[in-house]
């Protein structure tokens, strides 16, 4: 036992005291860090509550949604005016030619509908990121690039439609039942409408940009203006007896003129 006692090392009292003090300091420090973390979490929760997005009332959604329909109804509405005008002012051959021609034209126009959704998202995001900036340079740049790209895409799609129009019309009408007069009138309509695809695509992107800026009036005004121009154009051209000016071709010219008139209104706006 005496040997065991002799081999035991007695720790230094000052060292033990220092270790205890250091341990308490570490405990205090960790507790202060925990308090800081709690303060940070409380601050973040306050910011989250301040930035919480309130759901708009149903009445506001309806007021925004109804004019927004104009983005998707522009081309079908103009085609409907064409169909009604040709049916009243021209013969049955022109009316028969218009149905497949309108289907080819409107369904082709839907191929670029993704650009309208993208334009709305990009413009809305740019406006949100530049809330405190007066110049809105990024928003302007986004809008200009979108309109330029829409013009190029519309030009390319219109060119492809003009080249592929005979194949598309034959696929709808059927090779065995094609009347040469009906096919010729339908082909004229599609190729004339293809000339308006650049304007139609730019109009769609411009209307979508207006929605991104929460401007619901401009698309409706432009749509109404285009419908009025198309209506009077149909009254002027459709009764004409010239194959490239009257009938289905005349309705196509009226639609193309109305689209470029609407494009001019948007650019001036």
Tab-separated table of C-alpha atoms in Angstrom:
chain	number	residue	atom	x	y	z
A	1	UNK	CA	0.000	0.000	0.000
A	2	UNK	CA	2.813	2.371	0.775
A	3	UNK	CA	4.211	1.746	-2.703
A	4	UNK	CA	0.852	2.580	-4.304
A	5	UNK	CA	0.591	5.775	-2.333
A	6	UNK	CA	4.085	6.767	-3.350
A	7	UNK	CA	3.345	6.158	-7.056
A	8	UNK	CA	0.241	8.382	-7.028
A	9	UNK	CA	0.830	11.785	-8.594
A	10	UNK	CA	-0.887	14.669	-6.857
A	11	UNK	CA	-2.170	17.157	-9.451
A	12	UNK	CA	-1.138	20.762	-9.252
A	13	UNK	CA	-3.881	22.827	-7.608
A	14	UNK	CA	-3.360	25.841	-9.904
A	15	UNK	CA	-3.655	23.613	-12.992
A	16	UNK	CA	-6.927	22.180	-11.754
A	17	UNK	CA	-8.310	25.656	-11.105
A	18	UNK	CA	-7.296	26.825	-14.579
A	19	UNK	CA	-8.976	23.823	-16.184
A	20	UNK	CA	-12.175	24.520	-14.277
A	21	UNK	CA	-12.118	28.178	-15.361
A	22	UNK	CA	-11.459	27.228	-18.949
A	23	UNK	CA	-14.345	24.757	-18.865
A	24	UNK	CA	-16.719	27.364	-17.510
A	25	UNK	CA	-15.615	29.798	-20.200
A	26	UNK	CA	-16.286	27.206	-22.877
A	27	UNK	CA	-19.704	26.538	-21.410
A	28	UNK	CA	-20.453	30.268	-21.300
A	29	UNK	CA	-19.255	30.744	-24.855
A	30	UNK	CA	-21.398	27.947	-26.231
A	31	UNK	CA	-24.406	29.339	-24.389
A	32	UNK	CA	-23.815	32.797	-25.906
A	33	UNK	CA	-23.572	31.233	-29.357
A	34	UNK	CA	-26.863	29.486	-28.796
A	35	UNK	CA	-28.438	32.789	-27.796
A	36	UNK	CA	-27.102	34.398	-30.993
A	37	UNK	CA	-28.546	31.591	-33.090
A	38	UNK	CA	-31.921	32.041	-31.457
A	39	UNK	CA	-31.824	35.773	-32.208
A	40	UNK	CA	-30.965	35.087	-35.840
A	41	UNK	CA	-33.830	32.623	-36.158
A	42	UNK	CA	-36.240	35.133	-34.634
A	43	UNK	CA	-35.077	37.821	-37.087
A	44	UNK	CA	-35.492	35.440	-40.022
A	45	UNK	CA	-38.996	34.527	-38.936
A	46	UNK	CA	-39.911	38.223	-38.754
A	47	UNK	CA	-38.542	38.817	-42.263
A	48	UNK	CA	-40.428	35.805	-43.580
A	49	UNK	CA	-43.654	37.166	-42.157
A	50	UNK	CA	-42.998	40.581	-43.703
A	51	UNK	CA	-42.205	39.091	-47.111
A	52	UNK	CA	-45.123	36.676	-47.075
A	53	UNK	CA	-47.193	37.021	-50.248
A	54	UNK	CA	-50.863	37.572	-49.685
A	55	UNK	CA	-53.244	35.700	-51.953
A	56	UNK	CA	-55.280	38.125	-54.094
A	57	UNK	CA	-59.063	38.025	-53.803
A	58	UNK	CA	-61.145	36.161	-56.368
A	59	UNK	CA	-62.529	39.371	-57.874
A	60	UNK	CA	-59.021	40.621	-58.629
A	61	UNK	CA	-58.085	37.302	-60.253
A	62	UNK	CA	-61.170	37.438	-62.482
A	63	UNK	CA	-60.454	41.044	-63.517
A	64	UNK	CA	-56.943	40.008	-64.508
A	65	UNK	CA	-57.833	36.678	-66.136
A	66	UNK	CA	-60.566	37.871	-68.492
A	67	UNK	CA	-58.399	40.401	-70.383
A	68	UNK	CA	-55.526	37.886	-70.332
A	69	UNK	CA	-57.617	35.594	-72.521
A	70	UNK	CA	-56.947	38.049	-75.337
A	71	UNK	CA	-53.426	36.655	-75.707
A	72	UNK	CA	-54.833	33.290	-76.753
A	73	UNK	CA	-57.966	34.487	-78.562
A	74	UNK	CA	-56.345	36.952	-80.948
A	75	UNK	CA	-55.627	34.570	-83.825
A	76	UNK	CA	-58.792	32.430	-83.424
A	77	UNK	CA	-60.947	35.559	-83.262
A	78	UNK	CA	-59.500	36.919	-86.497
A	79	UNK	CA	-60.022	33.525	-88.148
A	80	UNK	CA	-63.629	33.482	-86.937
A	81	UNK	CA	-64.227	36.881	-88.522
A	82	UNK	CA	-62.734	35.562	-91.766
A	83	UNK	CA	-64.980	32.504	-91.744
A	84	UNK	CA	-68.124	34.544	-91.115
A	85	UNK	CA	-67.273	37.114	-93.790
A	86	UNK	CA	-66.467	34.542	-96.453
A	87	UNK	CA	-69.607	32.608	-95.659
A	88	UNK	CA	-71.774	35.706	-96.102
A	89	UNK	CA	-69.979	37.479	-98.933
A	90	UNK	CA	-68.440	34.715	-101.046
A	91	UNK	CA	-69.445	31.362	-102.580
A	92	UNK	CA	-69.512	27.888	-101.150
A	93	UNK	CA	-66.174	26.951	-102.727
A	94	UNK	CA	-64.410	29.724	-100.828
A	95	UNK	CA	-66.210	28.706	-97.644
A	96	UNK	CA	-65.190	25.087	-98.111
A	97	UNK	CA	-61.583	26.143	-98.689
A	98	UNK	CA	-61.492	28.305	-95.588
A	99	UNK	CA	-62.186	25.565	-93.028
A	100	UNK	CA	-59.055	23.428	-93.588
A	101	UNK	CA	-56.957	26.527	-94.280
A	102	UNK	CA	-57.908	28.106	-90.945
A	103	UNK	CA	-57.189	24.833	-89.134
A	104	UNK	CA	-53.698	24.619	-90.627
A	105	UNK	CA	-52.953	28.253	-89.843
A	106	UNK	CA	-54.222	28.348	-86.263
A	107	UNK	CA	-52.704	25.022	-85.237
A	108	UNK	CA	-49.344	26.085	-86.646
A	109	UNK	CA	-49.506	29.325	-84.674
A	110	UNK	CA	-49.863	27.314	-81.454
A	111	UNK	CA	-46.369	25.882	-81.952
A	112	UNK	CA	-44.855	29.134	-80.643
A	113	UNK	CA	-47.200	29.513	-77.660
A	114	UNK	CA	-44.352	28.540	-75.304
A	115	UNK	CA	-42.661	31.857	-76.112
A	116	UNK	CA	-45.598	33.780	-74.690
A	117	UNK	CA	-45.430	31.981	-71.352
A	118	UNK	CA	-41.661	32.476	-71.199
A	119	UNK	CA	-42.003	36.182	-71.969
A	120	UNK	CA	-44.505	36.682	-69.144
A	121	UNK	CA	-42.237	34.914	-66.650
A	122	UNK	CA	-39.065	36.741	-67.724
A	123	UNK	CA	-40.632	40.195	-67.714
A	124	UNK	CA	-42.331	39.640	-64.361
A	125	UNK	CA	-39.062	38.404	-62.826
A	126	UNK	CA	-37.162	41.407	-64.200
A	127	UNK	CA	-39.705	43.847	-62.791
A	128	UNK	CA	-39.587	42.141	-59.396
A	129	UNK	CA	-35.778	42.329	-59.306
A	130	UNK	CA	-35.826	46.029	-60.240
A	131	UNK	CA	-38.477	47.276	-57.850
A	132	UNK	CA	-36.195	49.930	-56.404
A	133	UNK	CA	-34.590	50.863	-59.749
A	134	UNK	CA	-36.117	53.690	-61.762
A	135	UNK	CA	-34.464	53.020	-65.118
A	136	UNK	CA	-35.704	49.392	-65.384
A	137	UNK	CA	-32.850	48.706	-67.797
A	138	UNK	CA	-32.943	44.931	-67.351
A	139	UNK	CA	-36.703	44.825	-67.957
A	140	UNK	CA	-36.364	46.894	-71.141
A	141	UNK	CA	-33.538	44.675	-72.366
A	142	UNK	CA	-35.570	41.534	-71.661
A	143	UNK	CA	-38.595	42.898	-73.509
A	144	UNK	CA	-36.582	44.008	-76.547
A	145	UNK	CA	-34.791	40.665	-76.807
A	146	UNK	CA	-38.087	38.808	-76.524
A	147	UNK	CA	-39.699	40.851	-79.298
A	148	UNK	CA	-36.675	40.452	-81.554
A	149	UNK	CA	-36.572	36.694	-81.016
A	150	UNK	CA	-40.327	36.502	-81.648
A	151	UNK	CA	-39.888	38.261	-84.969
A	152	UNK	CA	-37.212	35.816	-86.123
A	153	UNK	CA	-39.192	32.796	-84.936
A	154	UNK	CA	-42.361	34.081	-86.632
A	155	UNK	CA	-40.490	34.667	-89.874
A	156	UNK	CA	-39.026	31.171	-89.822
A	157	UNK	CA	-42.311	29.518	-88.914
A	158	UNK	CA	-44.169	31.467	-91.604
A	159	UNK	CA	-41.628	30.392	-94.213
A	160	UNK	CA	-41.927	26.746	-93.206
A	161	UNK	CA	-45.731	26.978	-93.263
A	162	UNK	CA	-45.708	28.494	-96.740
A	163	UNK	CA	-43.515	25.664	-98.046
A	164	UNK	CA	-45.380	22.865	-96.285
A	165	UNK	CA	-48.888	24.211	-96.917
A	166	UNK	CA	-49.699	21.797	-99.804
A	167	UNK	CA	-48.746	18.749	-97.736
A	168	UNK	CA	-50.656	19.934	-94.674
A	169	UNK	CA	-53.782	20.745	-96.657
A	170	UNK	CA	-53.723	17.399	-98.447
A	171	UNK	CA	-53.375	15.652	-95.104
A	172	UNK	CA	-56.515	17.387	-93.809
A	173	UNK	CA	-58.667	17.391	-96.940
A	174	UNK	CA	-57.608	13.979	-98.265
A	175	UNK	CA	-55.988	13.202	-101.624
A	176	UNK	CA	-59.011	11.405	-103.076
A	177	UNK	CA	-61.581	14.088	-102.286
A	178	UNK	CA	-59.666	17.240	-103.203
A	179	UNK	CA	-61.507	19.689	-105.401
A	180	UNK	CA	-58.879	21.683	-107.357
A	181	UNK	CA	-60.771	24.939	-106.835
A	182	UNK	CA	-61.098	24.347	-103.090
A	183	UNK	CA	-57.461	23.313	-102.753
A	184	UNK	CA	-56.261	26.357	-104.715
A	185	UNK	CA	-58.290	28.773	-102.583
A	186	UNK	CA	-57.144	27.116	-99.359
A	187	UNK	CA	-53.514	27.227	-100.456
A	188	UNK	CA	-53.766	30.944	-101.230
A	189	UNK	CA	-55.257	31.614	-97.792
A	190	UNK	CA	-52.536	29.715	-95.909
A	191	UNK	CA	-49.656	31.285	-97.817
A	192	UNK	CA	-51.034	34.798	-97.407
A	193	UNK	CA	-51.619	34.223	-93.697
A	194	UNK	CA	-48.024	32.986	-93.420
A	195	UNK	CA	-46.899	36.515	-94.315
A	196	UNK	CA	-48.436	37.745	-91.065
A	197	UNK	CA	-46.721	35.228	-88.787
A	198	UNK	CA	-43.869	37.585	-87.766
A	199	UNK	CA	-46.390	40.218	-86.673
A	200	UNK	CA	-48.615	37.629	-84.978
A	201	UNK	CA	-45.704	36.193	-82.972
A	202	UNK	CA	-44.465	39.615	-81.885
A	203	UNK	CA	-48.015	40.596	-80.876
A	204	UNK	CA	-48.314	37.463	-78.750
A	205	UNK	CA	-45.038	38.195	-76.955
A	206	UNK	CA	-45.970	41.861	-76.476
A	207	UNK	CA	-49.320	40.889	-74.992
A	208	UNK	CA	-47.570	38.411	-72.698
A	209	UNK	CA	-45.111	41.104	-71.616
A	210	UNK	CA	-48.067	43.337	-70.731
A	211	UNK	CA	-49.396	40.570	-68.509
A	212	UNK	CA	-45.980	40.317	-66.840
A	213	UNK	CA	-46.200	44.058	-66.128
A	214	UNK	CA	-49.789	43.574	-64.887
A	215	UNK	CA	-51.084	45.725	-67.731
A	216	UNK	CA	-54.383	44.087	-68.600
A	217	UNK	CA	-55.847	46.914	-70.677
A	218	UNK	CA	-53.360	47.127	-73.529
A	219	UNK	CA	-53.909	43.539	-74.824
A	220	UNK	CA	-57.671	44.082	-74.901
A	221	UNK	CA	-57.401	47.417	-76.721
A	222	UNK	CA	-55.055	45.974	-79.324
A	223	UNK	CA	-57.241	42.900	-79.790
A	224	UNK	CA	-60.304	45.057	-80.359
A	225	UNK	CA	-58.407	47.283	-82.795
A	226	UNK	CA	-57.190	44.254	-84.760
A	227	UNK	CA	-60.726	42.832	-84.880
A	228	UNK	CA	-62.128	46.114	-86.208
A	229	UNK	CA	-59.444	46.408	-88.907
A	230	UNK	CA	-59.981	42.768	-89.882
A	231	UNK	CA	-63.744	43.224	-90.117
A	232	UNK	CA	-63.573	46.249	-92.406
A	233	UNK	CA	-60.825	44.572	-94.435
A	234	UNK	CA	-63.068	41.578	-94.977
A	235	UNK	CA	-65.899	43.842	-96.076
A	236	UNK	CA	-63.542	45.448	-98.582
A	237	UNK	CA	-61.636	42.455	-99.985
A	238	UNK	CA	-63.839	39.372	-99.732
A	239	UNK	CA	-66.513	40.449	-102.289
A	240	UNK	CA	-63.798	41.070	-104.888
A	241	UNK	CA	-63.822	38.615	-107.799
A	242	UNK	CA	-60.047	38.516	-108.197
A	243	UNK	CA	-58.669	35.135	-107.079
A	244	UNK	CA	-55.737	36.709	-105.187
A	245	UNK	CA	-57.736	39.557	-103.613
A	246	UNK	CA	-61.284	38.306	-103.081
A	247	UNK	CA	-62.824	35.294	-101.365
A	248	UNK	CA	-60.625	33.335	-98.975
A	249	UNK	CA	-57.531	35.196	-100.189
A	250	UNK	CA	-59.192	38.526	-99.411
A	251	UNK	CA	-60.003	37.349	-95.900
A	252	UNK	CA	-56.350	36.358	-95.454
A	253	UNK	CA	-55.165	39.786	-96.609
A	254	UNK	CA	-57.545	41.471	-94.162
A	255	UNK	CA	-56.166	39.378	-91.299
A	256	UNK	CA	-52.557	40.108	-92.236
A	257	UNK	CA	-53.233	43.850	-92.415
A	258	UNK	CA	-54.997	43.771	-89.051
A	259	UNK	CA	-52.034	41.947	-87.477
A	260	UNK	CA	-49.520	44.520	-88.700
A	261	UNK	CA	-51.871	47.324	-87.629
A	262	UNK	CA	-52.016	45.779	-84.140
A	263	UNK	CA	-48.216	45.448	-84.149
A	264	UNK	CA	-47.907	49.156	-84.981
A	265	UNK	CA	-50.208	50.013	-82.070
A	266	UNK	CA	-48.114	47.927	-79.684
A	267	UNK	CA	-44.840	49.497	-80.813
A	268	UNK	CA	-46.325	52.977	-80.487
A	269	UNK	CA	-47.771	52.146	-77.088
